[in-house]
Coordinates of C-alpha atoms in Angstrom, one line a residue:
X1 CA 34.5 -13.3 7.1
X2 CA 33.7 -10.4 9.1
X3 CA 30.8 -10.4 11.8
X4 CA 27.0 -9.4 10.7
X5 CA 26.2 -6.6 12.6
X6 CA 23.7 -6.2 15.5
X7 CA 21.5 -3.1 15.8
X8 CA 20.2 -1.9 18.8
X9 CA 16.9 0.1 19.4
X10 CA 16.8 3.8 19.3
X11 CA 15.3 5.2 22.7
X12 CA 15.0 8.9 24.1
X13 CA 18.1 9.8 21.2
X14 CA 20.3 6.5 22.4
X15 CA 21.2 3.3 21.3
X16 CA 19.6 0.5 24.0
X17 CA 22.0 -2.4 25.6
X18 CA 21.9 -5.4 24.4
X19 CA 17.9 -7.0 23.8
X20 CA 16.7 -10.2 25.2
X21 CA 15.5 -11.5 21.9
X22 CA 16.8 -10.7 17.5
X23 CA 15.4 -11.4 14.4
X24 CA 17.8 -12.9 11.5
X25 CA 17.4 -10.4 8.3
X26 CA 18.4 -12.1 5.1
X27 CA 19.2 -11.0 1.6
X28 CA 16.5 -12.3 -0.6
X29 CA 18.6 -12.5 -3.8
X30 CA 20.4 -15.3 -2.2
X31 CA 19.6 -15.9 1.5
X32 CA 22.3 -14.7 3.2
X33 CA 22.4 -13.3 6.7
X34 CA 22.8 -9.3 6.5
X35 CA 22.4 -8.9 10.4
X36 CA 20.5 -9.4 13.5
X37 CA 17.9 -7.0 15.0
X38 CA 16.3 -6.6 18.3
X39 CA 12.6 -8.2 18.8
X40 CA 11.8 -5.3 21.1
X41 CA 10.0 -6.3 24.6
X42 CA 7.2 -4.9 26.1
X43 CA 9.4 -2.2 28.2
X44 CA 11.4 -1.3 25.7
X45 CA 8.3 -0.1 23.7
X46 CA 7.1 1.4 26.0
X47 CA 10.2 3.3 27.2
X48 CA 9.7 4.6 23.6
X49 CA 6.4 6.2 23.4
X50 CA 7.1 6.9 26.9
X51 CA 10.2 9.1 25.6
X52 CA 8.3 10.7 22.6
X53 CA 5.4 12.2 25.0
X54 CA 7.6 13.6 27.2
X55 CA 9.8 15.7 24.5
X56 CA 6.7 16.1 22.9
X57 CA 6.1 20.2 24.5
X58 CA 9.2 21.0 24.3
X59 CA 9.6 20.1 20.4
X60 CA 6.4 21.8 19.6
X61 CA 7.8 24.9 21.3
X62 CA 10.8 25.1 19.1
X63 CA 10.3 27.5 16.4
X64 CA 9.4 25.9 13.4
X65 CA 12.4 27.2 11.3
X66 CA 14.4 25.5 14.0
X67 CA 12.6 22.1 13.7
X68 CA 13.1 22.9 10.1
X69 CA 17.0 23.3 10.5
X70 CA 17.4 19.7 11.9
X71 CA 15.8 18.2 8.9
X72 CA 17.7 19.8 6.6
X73 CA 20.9 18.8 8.5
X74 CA 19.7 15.0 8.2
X75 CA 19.2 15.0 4.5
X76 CA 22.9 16.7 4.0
X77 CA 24.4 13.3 6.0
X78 CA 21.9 11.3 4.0
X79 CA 23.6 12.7 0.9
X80 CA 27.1 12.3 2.1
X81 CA 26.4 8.6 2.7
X82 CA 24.3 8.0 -0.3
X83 CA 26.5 5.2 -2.1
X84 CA 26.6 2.8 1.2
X85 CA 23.1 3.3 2.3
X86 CA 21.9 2.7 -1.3
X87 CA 24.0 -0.5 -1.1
X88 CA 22.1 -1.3 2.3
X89 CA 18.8 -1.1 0.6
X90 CA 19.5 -3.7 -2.2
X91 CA 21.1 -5.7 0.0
X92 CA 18.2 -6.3 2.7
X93 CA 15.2 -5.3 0.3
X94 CA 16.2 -6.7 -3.1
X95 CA 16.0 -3.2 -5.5
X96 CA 18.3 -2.6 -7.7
X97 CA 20.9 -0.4 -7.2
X98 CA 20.0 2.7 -9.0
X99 CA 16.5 2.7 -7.8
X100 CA 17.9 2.4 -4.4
X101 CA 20.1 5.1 -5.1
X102 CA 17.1 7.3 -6.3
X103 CA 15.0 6.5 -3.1
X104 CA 17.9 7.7 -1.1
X105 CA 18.3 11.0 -2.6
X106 CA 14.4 11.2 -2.9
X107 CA 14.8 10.7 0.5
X108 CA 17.2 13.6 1.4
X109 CA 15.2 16.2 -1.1
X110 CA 11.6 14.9 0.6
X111 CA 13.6 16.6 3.9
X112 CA 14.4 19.5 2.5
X113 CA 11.5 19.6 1.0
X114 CA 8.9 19.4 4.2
X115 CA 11.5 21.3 5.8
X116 CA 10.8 24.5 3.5
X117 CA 7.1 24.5 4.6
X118 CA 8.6 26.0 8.7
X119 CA 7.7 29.3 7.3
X120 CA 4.0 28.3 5.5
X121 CA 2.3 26.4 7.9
X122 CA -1.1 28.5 7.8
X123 CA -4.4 28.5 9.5
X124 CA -7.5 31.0 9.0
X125 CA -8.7 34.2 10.6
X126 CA -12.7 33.8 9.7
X127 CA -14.9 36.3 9.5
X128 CA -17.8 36.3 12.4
X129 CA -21.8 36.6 12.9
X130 CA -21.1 38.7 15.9
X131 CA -20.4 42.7 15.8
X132 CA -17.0 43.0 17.6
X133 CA -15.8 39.0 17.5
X134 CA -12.8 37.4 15.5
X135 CA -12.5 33.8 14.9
X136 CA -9.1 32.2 14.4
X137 CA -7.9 28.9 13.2
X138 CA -4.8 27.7 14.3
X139 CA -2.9 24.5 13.3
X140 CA -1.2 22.5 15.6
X141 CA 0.2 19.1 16.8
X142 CA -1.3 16.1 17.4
X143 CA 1.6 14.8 19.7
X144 CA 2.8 11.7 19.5
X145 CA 2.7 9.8 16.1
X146 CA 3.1 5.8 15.3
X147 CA 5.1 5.5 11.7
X148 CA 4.7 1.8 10.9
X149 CA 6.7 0.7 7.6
X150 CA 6.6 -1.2 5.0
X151 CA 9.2 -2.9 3.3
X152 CA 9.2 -2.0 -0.2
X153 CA 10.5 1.4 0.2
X154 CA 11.6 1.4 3.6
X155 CA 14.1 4.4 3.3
X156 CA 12.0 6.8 1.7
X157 CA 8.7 6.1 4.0
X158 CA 10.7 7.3 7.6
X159 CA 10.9 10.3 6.0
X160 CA 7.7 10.1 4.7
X161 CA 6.1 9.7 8.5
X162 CA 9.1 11.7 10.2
X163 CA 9.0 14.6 8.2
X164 CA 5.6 15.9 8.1
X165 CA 5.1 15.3 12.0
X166 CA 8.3 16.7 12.9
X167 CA 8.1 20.2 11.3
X168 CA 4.5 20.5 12.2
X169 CA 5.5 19.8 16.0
X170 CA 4.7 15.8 16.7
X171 CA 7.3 13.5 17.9
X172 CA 7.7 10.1 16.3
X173 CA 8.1 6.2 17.1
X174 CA 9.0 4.2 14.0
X175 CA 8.5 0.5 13.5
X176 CA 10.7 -0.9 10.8
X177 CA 9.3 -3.7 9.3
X178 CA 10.9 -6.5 10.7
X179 CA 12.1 -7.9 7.0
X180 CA 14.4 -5.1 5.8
X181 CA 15.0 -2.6 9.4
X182 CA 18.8 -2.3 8.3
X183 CA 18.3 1.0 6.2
X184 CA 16.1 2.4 9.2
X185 CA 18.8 1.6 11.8
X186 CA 21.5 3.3 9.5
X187 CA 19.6 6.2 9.1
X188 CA 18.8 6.3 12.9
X189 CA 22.9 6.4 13.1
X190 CA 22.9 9.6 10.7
X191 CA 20.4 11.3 12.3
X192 CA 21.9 11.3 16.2
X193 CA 24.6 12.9 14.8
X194 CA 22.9 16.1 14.0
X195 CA 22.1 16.3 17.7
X196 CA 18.2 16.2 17.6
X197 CA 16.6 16.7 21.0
X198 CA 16.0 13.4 22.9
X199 CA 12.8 11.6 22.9
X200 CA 11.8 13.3 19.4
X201 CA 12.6 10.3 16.7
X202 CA 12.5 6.4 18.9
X203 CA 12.6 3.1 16.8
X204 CA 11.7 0.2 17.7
X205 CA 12.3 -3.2 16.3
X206 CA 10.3 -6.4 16.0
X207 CA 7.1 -8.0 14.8
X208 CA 3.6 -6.7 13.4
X209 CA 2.2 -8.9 16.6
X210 CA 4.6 -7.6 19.7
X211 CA 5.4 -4.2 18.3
X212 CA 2.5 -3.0 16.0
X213 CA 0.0 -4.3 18.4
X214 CA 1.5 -1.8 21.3
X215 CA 1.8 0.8 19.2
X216 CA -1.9 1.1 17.7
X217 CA -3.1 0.1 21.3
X218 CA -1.7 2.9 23.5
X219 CA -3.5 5.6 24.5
X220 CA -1.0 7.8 24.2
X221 CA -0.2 7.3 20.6
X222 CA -1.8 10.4 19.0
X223 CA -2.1 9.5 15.2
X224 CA -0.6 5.8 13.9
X225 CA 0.6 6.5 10.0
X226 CA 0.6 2.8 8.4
X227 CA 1.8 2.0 4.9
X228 CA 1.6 -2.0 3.8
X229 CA -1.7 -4.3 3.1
X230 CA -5.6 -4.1 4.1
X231 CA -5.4 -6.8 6.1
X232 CA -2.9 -4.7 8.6
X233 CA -4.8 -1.8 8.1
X234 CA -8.4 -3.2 9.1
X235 CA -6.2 -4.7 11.9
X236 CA -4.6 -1.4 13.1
X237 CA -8.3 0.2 12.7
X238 CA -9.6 -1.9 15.4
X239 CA -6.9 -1.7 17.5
X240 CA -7.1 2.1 17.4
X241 CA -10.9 2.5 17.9
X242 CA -11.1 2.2 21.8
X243 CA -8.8 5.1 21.7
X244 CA -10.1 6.8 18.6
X245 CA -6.7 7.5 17.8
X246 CA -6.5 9.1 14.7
X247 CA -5.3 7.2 11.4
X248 CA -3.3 8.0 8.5
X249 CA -3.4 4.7 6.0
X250 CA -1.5 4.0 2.8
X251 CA -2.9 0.3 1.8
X252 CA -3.0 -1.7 -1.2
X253 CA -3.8 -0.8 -4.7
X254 CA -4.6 -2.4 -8.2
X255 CA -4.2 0.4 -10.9
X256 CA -5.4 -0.1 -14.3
X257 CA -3.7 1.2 -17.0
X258 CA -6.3 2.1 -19.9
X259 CA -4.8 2.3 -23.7
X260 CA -7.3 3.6 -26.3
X261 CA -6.9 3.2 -29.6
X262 CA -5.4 6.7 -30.6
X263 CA -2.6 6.0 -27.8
X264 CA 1.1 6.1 -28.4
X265 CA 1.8 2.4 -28.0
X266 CA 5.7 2.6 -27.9
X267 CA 4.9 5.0 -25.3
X268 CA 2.5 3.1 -23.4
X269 CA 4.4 0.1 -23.5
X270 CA 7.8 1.8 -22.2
X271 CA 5.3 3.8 -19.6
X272 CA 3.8 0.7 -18.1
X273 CA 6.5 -1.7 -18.2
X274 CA 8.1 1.1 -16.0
X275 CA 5.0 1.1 -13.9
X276 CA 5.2 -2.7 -13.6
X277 CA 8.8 -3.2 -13.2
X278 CA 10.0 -1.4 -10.6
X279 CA 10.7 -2.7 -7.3
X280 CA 9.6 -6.0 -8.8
X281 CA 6.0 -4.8 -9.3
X282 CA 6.2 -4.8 -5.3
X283 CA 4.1 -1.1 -5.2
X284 CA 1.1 0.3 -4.0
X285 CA 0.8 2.5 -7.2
X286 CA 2.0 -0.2 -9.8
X287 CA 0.0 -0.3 -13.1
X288 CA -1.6 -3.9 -11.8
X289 CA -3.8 -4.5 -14.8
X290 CA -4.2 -3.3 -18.1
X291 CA -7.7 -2.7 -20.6
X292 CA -6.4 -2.4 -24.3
X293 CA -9.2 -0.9 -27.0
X294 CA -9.8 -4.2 -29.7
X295 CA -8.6 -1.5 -32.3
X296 CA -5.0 -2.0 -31.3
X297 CA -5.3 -4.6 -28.7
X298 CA -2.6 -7.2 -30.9
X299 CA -0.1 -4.8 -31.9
X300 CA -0.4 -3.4 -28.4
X301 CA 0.0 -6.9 -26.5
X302 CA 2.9 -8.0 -28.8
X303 CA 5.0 -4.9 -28.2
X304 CA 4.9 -5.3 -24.9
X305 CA 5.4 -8.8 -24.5
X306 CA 9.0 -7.7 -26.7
X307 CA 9.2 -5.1 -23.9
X308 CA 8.5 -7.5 -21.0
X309 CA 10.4 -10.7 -22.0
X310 CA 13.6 -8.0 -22.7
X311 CA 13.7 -7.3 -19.1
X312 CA 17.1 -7.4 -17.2
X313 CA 16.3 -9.2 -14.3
X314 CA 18.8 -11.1 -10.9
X315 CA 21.2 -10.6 -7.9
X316 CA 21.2 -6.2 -8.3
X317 CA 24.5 -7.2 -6.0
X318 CA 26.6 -9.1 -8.5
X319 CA 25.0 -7.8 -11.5
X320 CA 24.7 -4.6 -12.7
X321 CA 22.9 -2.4 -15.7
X322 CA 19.7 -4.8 -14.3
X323 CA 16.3 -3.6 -14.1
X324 CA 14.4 -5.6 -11.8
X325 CA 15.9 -8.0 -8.6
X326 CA 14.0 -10.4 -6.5
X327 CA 10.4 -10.3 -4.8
X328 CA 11.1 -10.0 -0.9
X329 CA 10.7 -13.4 0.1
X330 CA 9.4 -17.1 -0.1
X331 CA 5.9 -16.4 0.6
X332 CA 5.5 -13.5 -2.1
X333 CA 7.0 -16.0 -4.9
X334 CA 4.6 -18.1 -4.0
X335 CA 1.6 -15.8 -3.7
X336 CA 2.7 -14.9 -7.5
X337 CA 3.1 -18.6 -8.7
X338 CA -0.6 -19.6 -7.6
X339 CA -2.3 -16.7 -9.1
X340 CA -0.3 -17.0 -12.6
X341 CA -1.6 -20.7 -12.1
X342 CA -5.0 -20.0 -11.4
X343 CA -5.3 -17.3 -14.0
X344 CA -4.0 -19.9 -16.6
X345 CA -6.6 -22.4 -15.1
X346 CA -9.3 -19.4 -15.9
X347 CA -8.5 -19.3 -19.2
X348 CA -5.8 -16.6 -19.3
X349 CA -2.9 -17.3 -21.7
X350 CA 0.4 -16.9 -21.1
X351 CA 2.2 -14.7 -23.6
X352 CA 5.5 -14.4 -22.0
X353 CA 7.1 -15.3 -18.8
X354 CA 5.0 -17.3 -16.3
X355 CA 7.0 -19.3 -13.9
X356 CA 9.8 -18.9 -11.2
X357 CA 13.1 -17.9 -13.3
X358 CA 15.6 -20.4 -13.8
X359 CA 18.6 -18.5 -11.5
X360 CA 20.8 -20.4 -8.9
X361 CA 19.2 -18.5 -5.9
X362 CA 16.5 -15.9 -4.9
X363 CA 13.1 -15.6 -5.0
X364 CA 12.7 -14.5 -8.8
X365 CA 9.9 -14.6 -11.1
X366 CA 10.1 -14.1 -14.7
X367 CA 8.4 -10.4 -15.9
X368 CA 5.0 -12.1 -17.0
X369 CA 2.7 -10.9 -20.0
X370 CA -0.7 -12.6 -19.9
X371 CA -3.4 -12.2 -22.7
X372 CA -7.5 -13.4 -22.7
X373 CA -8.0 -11.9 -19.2
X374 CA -11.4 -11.0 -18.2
X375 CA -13.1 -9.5 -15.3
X376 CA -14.1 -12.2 -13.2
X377 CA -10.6 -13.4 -12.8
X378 CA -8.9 -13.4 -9.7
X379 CA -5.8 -11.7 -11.0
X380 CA -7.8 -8.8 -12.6
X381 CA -9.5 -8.1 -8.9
X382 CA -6.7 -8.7 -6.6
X383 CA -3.2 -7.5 -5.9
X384 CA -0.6 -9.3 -7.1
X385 CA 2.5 -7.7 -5.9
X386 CA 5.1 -9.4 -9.0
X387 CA 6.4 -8.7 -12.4
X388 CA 3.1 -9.9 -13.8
X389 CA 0.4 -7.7 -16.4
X390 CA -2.7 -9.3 -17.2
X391 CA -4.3 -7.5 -20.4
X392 CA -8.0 -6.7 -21.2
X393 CA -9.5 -6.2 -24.6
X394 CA -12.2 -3.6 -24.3
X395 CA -14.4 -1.5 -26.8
X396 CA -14.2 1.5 -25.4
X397 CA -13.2 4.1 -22.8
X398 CA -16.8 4.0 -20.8
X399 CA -16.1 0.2 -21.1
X400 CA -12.4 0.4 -19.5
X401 CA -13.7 2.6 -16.9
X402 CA -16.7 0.7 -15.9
X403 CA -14.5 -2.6 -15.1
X404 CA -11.2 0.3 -13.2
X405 CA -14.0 1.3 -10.9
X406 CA -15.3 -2.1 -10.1
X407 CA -12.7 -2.7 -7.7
X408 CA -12.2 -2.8 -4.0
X409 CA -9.3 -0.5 -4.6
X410 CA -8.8 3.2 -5.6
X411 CA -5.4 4.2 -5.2
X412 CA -3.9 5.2 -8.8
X413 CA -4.5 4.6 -12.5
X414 CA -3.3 5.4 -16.0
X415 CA -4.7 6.8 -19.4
X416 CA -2.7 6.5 -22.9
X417 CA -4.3 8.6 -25.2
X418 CA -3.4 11.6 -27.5
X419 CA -6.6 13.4 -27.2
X420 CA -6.8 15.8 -24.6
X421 CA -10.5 15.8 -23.9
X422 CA -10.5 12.2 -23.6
X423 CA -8.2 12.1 -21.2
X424 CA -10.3 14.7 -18.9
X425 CA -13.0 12.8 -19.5
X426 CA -11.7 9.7 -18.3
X427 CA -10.1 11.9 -15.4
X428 CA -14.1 12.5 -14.5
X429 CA -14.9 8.9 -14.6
X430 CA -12.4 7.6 -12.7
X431 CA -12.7 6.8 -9.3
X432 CA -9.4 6.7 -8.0
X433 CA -7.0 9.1 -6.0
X434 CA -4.6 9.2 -8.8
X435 CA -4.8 9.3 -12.4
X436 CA -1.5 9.5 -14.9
X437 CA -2.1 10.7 -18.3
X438 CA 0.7 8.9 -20.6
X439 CA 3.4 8.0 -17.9
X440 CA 4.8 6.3 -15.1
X441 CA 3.1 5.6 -12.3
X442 CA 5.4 7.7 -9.7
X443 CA 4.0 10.7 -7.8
X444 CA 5.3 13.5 -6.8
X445 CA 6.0 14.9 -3.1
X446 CA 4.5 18.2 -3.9
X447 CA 1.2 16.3 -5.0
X448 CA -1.2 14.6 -2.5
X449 CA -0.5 10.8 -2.6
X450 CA -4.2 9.3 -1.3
X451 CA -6.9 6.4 -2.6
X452 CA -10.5 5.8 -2.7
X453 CA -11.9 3.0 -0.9
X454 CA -9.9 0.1 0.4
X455 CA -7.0 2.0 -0.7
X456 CA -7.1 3.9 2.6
X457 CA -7.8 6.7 4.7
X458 CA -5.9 9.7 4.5
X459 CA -2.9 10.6 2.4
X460 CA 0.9 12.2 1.9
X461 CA 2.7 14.2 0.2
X462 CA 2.4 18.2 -0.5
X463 CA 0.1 20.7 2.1
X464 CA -2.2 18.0 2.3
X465 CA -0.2 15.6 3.6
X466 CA 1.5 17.8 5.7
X467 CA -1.6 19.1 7.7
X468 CA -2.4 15.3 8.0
X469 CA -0.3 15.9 11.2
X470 CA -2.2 18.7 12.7
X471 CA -5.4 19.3 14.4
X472 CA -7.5 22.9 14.2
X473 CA -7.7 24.8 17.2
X474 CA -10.5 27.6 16.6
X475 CA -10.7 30.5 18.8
X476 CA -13.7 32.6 19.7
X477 CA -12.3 35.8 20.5
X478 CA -15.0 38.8 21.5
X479 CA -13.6 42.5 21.8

């Protein structure tokens, strides 16, 4: 048996020497060790944002079709590699192959994509209250960004953070989260051979305590750009506020998915089983909890129970044609098995599913249907992260948005319906940052991917998200 391999931080565009300390990363389909990675010290973080502010001028200098150029050369190795670093993904992270293999061309088109906006990057010429003056707006960088990841779509999110501050001028330190870093390092392999100018893209490696806390705590970290839970991001919030460095935060979500009586119901079922599904039901923007009018609550519930209990779930590396894999790790099982326990305890009935899945190894959970919800219910107001959909009977749309906005949440949400005004009026109701009107849950890049509330601050995706990752400069200019 060959060697795990050990990955090395990414300093100032090089691979570091050997690090004092490593972290273990294991496949979570069946616990086997995929590698070792550095626990990065306090120097070597520091060498890192040291690195990014110094190539900071110079990068913003470069002509924006230039900066543009680069990108564009990192998605074409990303596609060139796409079947290994899809492979990569399921190993450390658990998806199965195909969505892996959609994140990393996702991936390589985001690129391009942010990439395209070199030439489009706009500010304002304003008109003034003085004879004589003209007021411009120009965009530009912040300087150095933080791009903190999460772990359920680890690939796609360094582009996600790189992208956006790169072509608008920033540099970039990346902190892979510490339980699937393999996919970053490998794409941190791809990306020094395009020849990017040193100091521009750093990672570092290691935990939320030694690495996130120097990150959000330096004062010369410009903007931090965190995607994972609330706790982190109330965490990263006061770390940041002695510098008032500005924040960019993607946090948790619990999406209802409203079906009304004149709804498609093979359609709804398919769309939110698709919604709930994927990656395990370990997304932000998962459909998290479900109100069904009375009308067509039974026929609704039963259909997707069929739907749910038909799912193809285990080891996305021996097994193939599967739709769903493992939940990350230990800890999320368990987090799943307690609510679906204390949900059942409230009064919730289990239609299909409900316990850990009878498999050899992993941390699986059967895809979960669970009926007789109500409000008050813990797993109806908080996220659960797993292949579990607990179902609301409601008797009526005002109804269904009432109890969708009574959350600490407002990330996305879902309408089945076949009337068009309906669904704008629910669109006007809902106070969410995303609303999908008979399909997935899956935004696009050219949208503006944001929440309301707890949810977080900011968002990505589209001109929005780009000009997260500039500041206005206004200029007073009398003739």
């Amino acid at each position: 048996m060959s060697e795990i391999p050990v990955y090395q931080n990414y300093i100032n565009g090089e691979f570091q020497a050997e690090s004092a300390s490593y972290i273990e990363v294991t496949n979570p389909a069946d616990g086997t060790v995929l590698s070792k990675v550095p626990n990065a010290s306090a120097t070597e973080i520091q060498q890192a944002i040291d690195a990014a502010k110094a190539a900071q001028k110079g990068w913003a200098a470069t002509p924006a079709i230039e900066r543009a150029q680069y990108l564009n050369r990192i998605a074409d190795k990303l596609r060139q590699n796409v079947d290994r670093l899809a492979s990569i993904i399921t190993q450390e992270q658990g998806k199965v192959l195909d969505l892996a293999t959609v994140e990393v061309n996702f991936t390589a088109d985001y690129l391009d994509y942010m990439a395209g906006w070199a030439r489009r990057i706009e500010g304002d010429i304003i008109t003034s209250d003085r004879p004589g003056e003209n007021i411009f707006l120009f965009r530009k960088p912040l300087g150095v960004v933080a791009g903190i990841l999460p772990w359920n779509f680890p690939f796609f999110l360094i582009a996600r953070k790189m992208a956006p501050a790169l072509i608008t001028g920033n540099t970039i330190v990346i902190k892979p989260s510490e339980e699937t870093p393999n996919n970053c390092f490998e794409f941190t392999r791809l990306l020094n051979e395009v020849g990017l100018p040193k100091g521009v893209f750093n990672v570092v490696c290691g935990t939320g305590q030694q690495v996130g806390e120097a990150l959000t705590t330096s004062n010369k970290i410009d903007m931090i750009s965190f995607t994972g839970s609330v706790a982190t991001g109330s965490a990263i919030m006061a770390a940041a506020a002695p510098n008032v460095t500005k924040l960019n935060l993607e946090l948790g979500g619990k999406a209802p998915a409203i079906v009304l009586e004149d709804a498609d119901l093979d359609l709804a079922v398919e769309a939110i089983k698709a919604s709930r599904v994927i990656n395990t039901g370990q997304v932000c923007n998962c459909a998290e909890r479900i109100y069904v009018h009375a009308a067509v609550a039974d026929t609704f519930i039963s259909k997707l129970s069929e739907a749910m209990k038909a799912t193809r779930f285990g080891n996305p590396m021996t097994q193939k044609d599967l739709e769903m894999g493992p939940l990350i790790n230990q800890a999320s099982l368990d987090k799943v098995v307690s609510m679906v326990e204390t949900a059942k305890r409230e009064g919730a009935q289990v239609v299909t599913g409900g316990k850990v899945a009878d498999l050899d190894s992993g941390f699986h959970y059967e895809p979960t249907v669970l009926a007789g919800c109500h409000s008050d219910m813990e797993i109806m107001k908080k996220e659960i992260f797993g292949p579990v959909l607990p179902v609301q009977v409601v008797d009526s749309l005002e109804e269904a948005v009432e109890l969708a906005n009574a959350s600490e949440y407002g990330l996305t949400s879902s309408v089945y319906t076949q009337n068009l005004s309906t669904a704008m009026r629910a669109i006007n109701m809902l106070d969410y940052g995303e609303t999908y009107i008979n399909r997935e849950n899956f935004e696009a890049m050219q949208g503006f991917h944001a929440g309301a509330r707890k949810s977080g601050i900011g968002g990505a995706d589209g001109k929005y998200g780009l000009y997260e990752y500039t500041r206005t400069h206004v200029a007073y200019i009398q003739s």
